[in-house]
mmCIF file of C-alpha atoms in Angstrom:
data_model
loop_
_atom_site.group_PDB
_atom_site.id
_atom_site.type_symbol
_atom_site.label_atom_id
_atom_site.label_comp_id
_atom_site.label_asym_id
_atom_site.label_seq_id
_atom_site.Cartn_x
_atom_site.Cartn_y
_atom_site.Cartn_z
ATOM 1 C CA UNK A 843 -19.283 7.671 -59.585
ATOM 2 C CA UNK A 844 -22.478 5.555 -60.385
ATOM 3 C CA UNK A 845 -23.462 2.562 -58.586
ATOM 4 C CA UNK A 846 -23.393 -0.572 -60.543
ATOM 5 C CA UNK A 847 -27.164 -2.348 -60.865
ATOM 6 C CA UNK A 848 -27.266 -5.521 -59.045
ATOM 7 C CA UNK A 849 -29.276 -8.283 -61.174
ATOM 8 C CA UNK A 850 -32.631 -9.023 -59.762
ATOM 9 C CA UNK A 851 -35.928 -10.676 -60.959
ATOM 10 C CA UNK A 852 -39.455 -10.008 -60.402
ATOM 11 C CA UNK A 853 -42.433 -12.325 -60.924
ATOM 12 C CA UNK A 854 -45.924 -10.740 -61.797
ATOM 13 C CA UNK A 855 -48.070 -13.804 -60.540
ATOM 14 C CA UNK A 856 -51.747 -13.588 -61.812
ATOM 15 C CA UNK A 857 -54.699 -16.036 -61.086
ATOM 16 C CA UNK A 858 -57.503 -17.096 -63.365
ATOM 17 C CA UNK A 859 -59.276 -14.014 -62.627
ATOM 18 C CA UNK A 860 -56.619 -11.682 -63.941
ATOM 19 C CA UNK A 861 -55.703 -10.636 -60.649
ATOM 20 C CA UNK A 862 -52.155 -9.571 -59.674
ATOM 21 C CA UNK A 863 -50.479 -10.783 -56.388
ATOM 22 C CA UNK A 864 -49.017 -7.976 -54.369
ATOM 23 C CA UNK A 865 -46.797 -8.070 -51.208
ATOM 24 C CA UNK A 866 -46.272 -5.329 -48.735
ATOM 25 C CA UNK A 867 -43.068 -4.997 -47.572
ATOM 26 C CA UNK A 868 -42.613 -4.535 -43.592
ATOM 27 C CA UNK A 869 -42.693 -0.948 -42.362
ATOM 28 C CA UNK A 870 -39.133 -1.546 -40.635
ATOM 29 C CA UNK A 871 -37.455 -2.383 -43.895
ATOM 30 C CA UNK A 872 -34.835 0.496 -44.888
ATOM 31 C CA UNK A 873 -35.622 0.049 -48.897
ATOM 32 C CA UNK A 874 -39.210 0.700 -49.918
ATOM 33 C CA UNK A 875 -40.636 -0.062 -46.312
ATOM 34 C CA UNK A 876 -44.400 -0.164 -46.508
ATOM 35 C CA UNK A 877 -44.761 -0.291 -50.182
ATOM 36 C CA UNK A 878 -46.572 -3.124 -52.335
ATOM 37 C CA UNK A 879 -44.187 -4.860 -54.732
ATOM 38 C CA UNK A 880 -44.380 -8.227 -56.863
ATOM 39 C CA UNK A 881 -42.452 -11.135 -55.309
ATOM 40 C CA UNK A 882 -38.778 -11.047 -56.399
ATOM 41 C CA UNK A 883 -35.215 -10.220 -55.322
ATOM 42 C CA UNK A 884 -31.602 -10.553 -56.398
ATOM 43 C CA UNK A 885 -30.081 -13.046 -58.687
ATOM 44 C CA UNK A 886 -27.467 -15.110 -56.556
ATOM 45 C CA UNK A 887 -24.599 -17.238 -57.759
ATOM 46 C CA UNK A 888 -26.627 -20.470 -57.009
ATOM 47 C CA UNK A 889 -29.103 -19.268 -59.728
ATOM 48 C CA UNK A 890 -26.334 -20.140 -62.460
ATOM 49 C CA UNK A 891 -27.483 -23.723 -62.979
ATOM 50 C CA UNK A 892 -26.966 -24.880 -66.357
ATOM 51 C CA UNK A 893 -26.264 -28.498 -66.710
ATOM 52 C CA UNK A 894 -28.918 -30.282 -65.062
ATOM 53 C CA UNK A 895 -32.097 -32.766 -66.031
ATOM 54 C CA UNK A 896 -34.288 -31.191 -63.808
ATOM 55 C CA UNK A 897 -34.612 -27.663 -65.419
ATOM 56 C CA UNK A 898 -36.457 -27.438 -68.849
ATOM 57 C CA UNK A 899 -35.976 -24.058 -70.868
ATOM 58 C CA UNK A 900 -37.178 -24.999 -74.451
ATOM 59 C CA UNK A 901 -39.113 -21.634 -74.883
ATOM 60 C CA UNK A 902 -37.154 -18.980 -73.169
ATOM 61 C CA UNK A 903 -35.542 -15.383 -74.046
ATOM 62 C CA UNK A 904 -32.082 -16.381 -74.643
ATOM 63 C CA UNK A 905 -31.108 -12.749 -74.962
ATOM 64 C CA UNK A 906 -29.821 -12.722 -71.203
ATOM 65 C CA UNK A 907 -28.421 -15.064 -68.690
ATOM 66 C CA UNK A 908 -30.781 -17.993 -67.667
ATOM 67 C CA UNK A 909 -30.200 -17.124 -64.065
ATOM 68 C CA UNK A 910 -32.398 -14.538 -63.980
ATOM 69 C CA UNK A 911 -35.420 -17.147 -64.943
ATOM 70 C CA UNK A 912 -34.168 -19.513 -61.966
ATOM 71 C CA UNK A 913 -33.966 -16.661 -59.723
ATOM 72 C CA UNK A 914 -37.573 -15.416 -60.388
ATOM 73 C CA UNK A 915 -38.946 -19.219 -59.642
ATOM 74 C CA UNK A 916 -36.633 -19.370 -56.572
ATOM 75 C CA UNK A 917 -37.928 -16.013 -55.231
ATOM 76 C CA UNK A 918 -41.556 -16.992 -55.883
ATOM 77 C CA UNK A 919 -40.809 -20.052 -53.812
ATOM 78 C CA UNK A 920 -38.986 -18.206 -50.982
ATOM 79 C CA UNK A 921 -41.696 -15.500 -50.582
ATOM 80 C CA UNK A 922 -44.828 -17.081 -51.532
ATOM 81 C CA UNK A 923 -44.239 -20.752 -51.610
ATOM 82 C CA UNK A 924 -45.349 -20.980 -54.877
ATOM 83 C CA UNK A 925 -43.637 -24.021 -56.884
ATOM 84 C CA UNK A 926 -43.437 -23.466 -60.718
ATOM 85 C CA UNK A 927 -42.518 -27.190 -61.381
ATOM 86 C CA UNK A 928 -44.156 -30.553 -62.727
ATOM 87 C CA UNK A 929 -43.501 -34.014 -62.363
ATOM 88 C CA UNK A 930 -41.852 -36.368 -65.074
ATOM 89 C CA UNK A 931 -45.168 -37.121 -66.360
ATOM 90 C CA UNK A 932 -46.571 -33.680 -66.748
ATOM 91 C CA UNK A 933 -48.579 -33.381 -63.678
ATOM 92 C CA UNK A 934 -48.825 -30.497 -61.142
ATOM 93 C CA UNK A 935 -46.604 -30.627 -58.274
ATOM 94 C CA UNK A 936 -48.351 -29.922 -54.734
ATOM 95 C CA UNK A 937 -46.019 -30.503 -51.964
ATOM 96 C CA UNK A 938 -47.302 -31.059 -48.501
ATOM 97 C CA UNK A 939 -47.527 -27.696 -46.333
ATOM 98 C CA UNK A 940 -44.982 -28.958 -43.840
ATOM 99 C CA UNK A 941 -42.610 -29.674 -46.642
ATOM 100 C CA UNK A 942 -42.698 -26.314 -48.191
ATOM 101 C CA UNK A 943 -42.148 -24.523 -44.862
ATOM 102 C CA UNK A 944 -39.107 -26.864 -44.228
ATOM 103 C CA UNK A 945 -37.689 -26.305 -47.593
ATOM 104 C CA UNK A 946 -38.178 -22.355 -47.799
ATOM 105 C CA UNK A 947 -36.727 -22.160 -44.132
ATOM 106 C CA UNK A 948 -33.618 -24.137 -45.155
ATOM 107 C CA UNK A 949 -33.405 -22.245 -48.529
ATOM 108 C CA UNK A 950 -33.470 -19.025 -46.710
ATOM 109 C CA UNK A 951 -30.954 -20.018 -44.236
ATOM 110 C CA UNK A 952 -28.589 -20.904 -46.956
ATOM 111 C CA UNK A 953 -28.702 -24.572 -45.910
ATOM 112 C CA UNK A 954 -29.761 -26.121 -49.234
ATOM 113 C CA UNK A 955 -30.065 -24.713 -52.842
ATOM 114 C CA UNK A 956 -33.151 -24.627 -55.031
ATOM 115 C CA UNK A 957 -31.500 -27.753 -57.038
ATOM 116 C CA UNK A 958 -31.398 -29.684 -53.981
ATOM 117 C CA UNK A 959 -35.314 -29.187 -53.760
ATOM 118 C CA UNK A 960 -35.900 -30.372 -57.393
ATOM 119 C CA UNK A 961 -33.365 -33.291 -57.046
ATOM 120 C CA UNK A 962 -34.825 -34.481 -53.762
ATOM 121 C CA UNK A 963 -38.583 -34.494 -54.872
ATOM 122 C CA UNK A 964 -37.757 -35.683 -58.314
ATOM 123 C CA UNK A 965 -39.784 -32.444 -59.923
ATOM 124 C CA UNK A 966 -38.956 -30.500 -62.902
ATOM 125 C CA UNK A 967 -38.577 -26.687 -62.926
ATOM 126 C CA UNK A 968 -40.146 -25.487 -66.165
ATOM 127 C CA UNK A 969 -38.902 -22.054 -67.240
ATOM 128 C CA UNK A 970 -41.423 -21.604 -69.629
ATOM 129 C CA UNK A 971 -43.742 -21.361 -67.164
ATOM 130 C CA UNK A 972 -42.231 -17.535 -66.571
ATOM 131 C CA UNK A 973 -42.905 -15.318 -69.503
ATOM 132 C CA UNK A 974 -40.280 -12.497 -69.942
ATOM 133 C CA UNK A 975 -42.105 -9.053 -70.142
ATOM 134 C CA UNK A 976 -39.275 -6.507 -69.749
ATOM 135 C CA UNK A 977 -36.465 -5.083 -67.817
ATOM 136 C CA UNK A 978 -36.239 -2.170 -65.569
ATOM 137 C CA UNK A 979 -32.779 -0.455 -64.427
ATOM 138 C CA UNK A 980 -32.821 2.070 -61.511
ATOM 139 C CA UNK A 981 -31.768 5.142 -62.629
ATOM 140 C CA UNK A 982 -27.980 6.273 -62.004
ATOM 141 C CA UNK A 983 -28.652 8.836 -59.548
ATOM 142 C CA UNK A 984 -29.940 6.388 -56.917
ATOM 143 C CA UNK A 985 -27.377 4.767 -54.332
ATOM 144 C CA UNK A 986 -29.339 1.301 -54.327
ATOM 145 C CA UNK A 987 -29.788 0.091 -58.099
ATOM 146 C CA UNK A 988 -31.142 -3.050 -59.847
ATOM 147 C CA UNK A 989 -31.263 -4.350 -63.268
ATOM 148 C CA UNK A 990 -34.465 -6.262 -63.056
ATOM 149 C CA UNK A 991 -36.025 -8.610 -65.543
ATOM 150 C CA UNK A 992 -39.816 -8.823 -65.128
ATOM 151 C CA UNK A 993 -41.499 -12.099 -65.592
ATOM 152 C CA UNK A 994 -45.308 -12.912 -66.013
ATOM 153 C CA UNK A 995 -46.509 -16.230 -64.279
ATOM 154 C CA UNK A 996 -49.739 -18.074 -63.995
ATOM 155 C CA UNK A 997 -50.789 -19.284 -60.524
ATOM 156 C CA UNK A 998 -50.396 -23.088 -60.746
ATOM 157 C CA UNK A 999 -53.702 -25.020 -60.312
ATOM 158 C CA UNK A 1000 -53.977 -26.517 -56.657
ATOM 159 C CA UNK A 1001 -51.425 -23.819 -55.196
ATOM 160 C CA UNK A 1002 -52.178 -20.958 -52.904
ATOM 161 C CA UNK A 1003 -49.397 -18.325 -52.043
ATOM 162 C CA UNK A 1004 -48.275 -18.346 -48.400
ATOM 163 C CA UNK A 1005 -46.165 -15.285 -47.476
ATOM 164 C CA UNK A 1006 -43.201 -15.436 -45.864
ATOM 165 C CA UNK A 1007 -43.742 -13.253 -42.856
ATOM 166 C CA UNK A 1008 -40.232 -12.151 -42.174
ATOM 167 C CA UNK A 1009 -40.252 -10.517 -45.517
ATOM 168 C CA UNK A 1010 -43.970 -9.603 -46.189
ATOM 169 C CA UNK A 1011 -46.223 -8.024 -43.716
ATOM 170 C CA UNK A 1012 -49.372 -8.327 -46.121
ATOM 171 C CA UNK A 1013 -50.613 -9.531 -49.521
ATOM 172 C CA UNK A 1014 -53.628 -8.547 -51.644
ATOM 173 C CA UNK A 1015 -55.196 -9.877 -55.020
ATOM 174 C CA UNK A 1016 -56.100 -7.035 -57.295
ATOM 175 C CA UNK A 1017 -56.516 -6.478 -60.745
ATOM 176 C CA UNK A 1018 -54.181 -3.966 -62.289
ATOM 177 C CA UNK A 1019 -56.658 -1.443 -62.690
ATOM 178 C CA UNK A 1020 -57.985 -1.842 -58.943
ATOM 179 C CA UNK A 1021 -54.072 -1.427 -57.757
ATOM 180 C CA UNK A 1022 -53.804 1.652 -59.674
ATOM 181 C CA UNK A 1023 -56.879 2.794 -58.451
ATOM 182 C CA UNK A 1024 -56.106 1.844 -54.887
ATOM 183 C CA UNK A 1025 -52.550 3.782 -55.312
ATOM 184 C CA UNK A 1026 -54.375 7.047 -56.727
ATOM 185 C CA UNK A 1027 -56.417 7.079 -53.634
ATOM 186 C CA UNK A 1028 -53.896 6.767 -51.309
ATOM 187 C CA UNK A 1029 -54.611 3.307 -49.979
ATOM 188 C CA UNK A 1030 -51.574 1.448 -50.854
ATOM 189 C CA UNK A 1031 -47.914 2.617 -51.612
ATOM 190 C CA UNK A 1032 -46.504 1.616 -54.854
ATOM 191 C CA UNK A 1033 -43.173 2.364 -56.640
ATOM 192 C CA UNK A 1034 -42.320 3.682 -59.893
ATOM 193 C CA UNK A 1035 -41.373 0.636 -61.402
ATOM 194 C CA UNK A 1036 -44.664 -1.271 -60.072
ATOM 195 C CA UNK A 1037 -46.778 1.365 -61.378
ATOM 196 C CA UNK A 1038 -45.225 1.424 -64.810
ATOM 197 C CA UNK A 1039 -45.746 -2.242 -64.843
ATOM 198 C CA UNK A 1040 -49.474 -2.097 -64.059
ATOM 199 C CA UNK A 1041 -49.921 0.845 -66.403
ATOM 200 C CA UNK A 1042 -48.490 -1.094 -69.296
ATOM 201 C CA UNK A 1043 -50.535 -4.415 -68.336
ATOM 202 C CA UNK A 1044 -53.906 -2.467 -68.292
ATOM 203 C CA UNK A 1045 -52.936 -1.017 -71.717
ATOM 204 C CA UNK A 1046 -51.700 -4.215 -73.085
ATOM 205 C CA UNK A 1047 -54.287 -6.648 -71.836
ATOM 206 C CA UNK A 1048 -57.222 -4.294 -72.681
ATOM 207 C CA UNK A 1049 -59.888 -6.416 -74.596
ATOM 208 C CA UNK A 1050 -57.673 -9.226 -74.998
ATOM 209 C CA UNK A 1051 -58.485 -12.875 -74.504
ATOM 210 C CA UNK A 1052 -56.393 -12.567 -71.458
ATOM 211 C CA UNK A 1053 -59.524 -11.580 -69.383
ATOM 212 C CA UNK A 1054 -61.389 -15.097 -69.950
ATOM 213 C CA UNK A 1055 -61.014 -17.453 -67.370
ATOM 214 C CA UNK A 1056 -58.639 -19.748 -69.047
ATOM 215 C CA UNK A 1057 -55.400 -18.374 -70.731
ATOM 216 C CA UNK A 1058 -51.745 -19.135 -71.316
ATOM 217 C CA UNK A 1059 -49.393 -16.389 -70.174
ATOM 218 C CA UNK A 1060 -46.727 -17.578 -72.700
ATOM 219 C CA UNK A 1061 -49.180 -16.287 -75.614
ATOM 220 C CA UNK A 1062 -48.721 -12.851 -74.506
ATOM 221 C CA UNK A 1063 -45.468 -10.600 -74.723
ATOM 222 C CA UNK A 1064 -45.372 -7.142 -72.798
ATOM 223 C CA UNK A 1065 -42.184 -4.929 -73.257
ATOM 224 C CA UNK A 1066 -41.652 -2.326 -70.415
#
């Protein structure tokens, strides 16, 4: 009997130089230990937030549950400390490093919810900062399966990823081409979904305005 895939979200985080943020899973992990992946994880029941003024969702894909978007933003904050939020006046949110670390610790320990952070800091999660780019479902022959939605996000100005050392042993910024080259030369390990995503991005963005220093990821739509 085939295992039912677990809902999950993944964020392809890109900087102004069109580099992708990859995180290495600790070798000790039973599932994909030592592999470089995009930040992400499972969709949790707490991600099913619908009635709140602290989340805006004007331009999101409504063909699937909004919880996937919220899970993507939450996982990006938990794993990398990157917050896709703005103040009420539209300005970028930059919290102190101490606040970020404390919120992440309590979030990972289940002491608070992501919504608690938004309300406490009076900041607004802009789901339109996440551009939906596709879905990959683990084949039925695997014992561990995920139904993963992939999102593209631009690194907010003034923020620098700070990896969670419990879940991440190393990080690198590489262009999609560089990441694939490193994989092909056996310098890094990449799983099939990651390889497929990177190859799709190389083909899609070839010769596009995305290569310019200034871009808006919402202008692009990739179907994996």
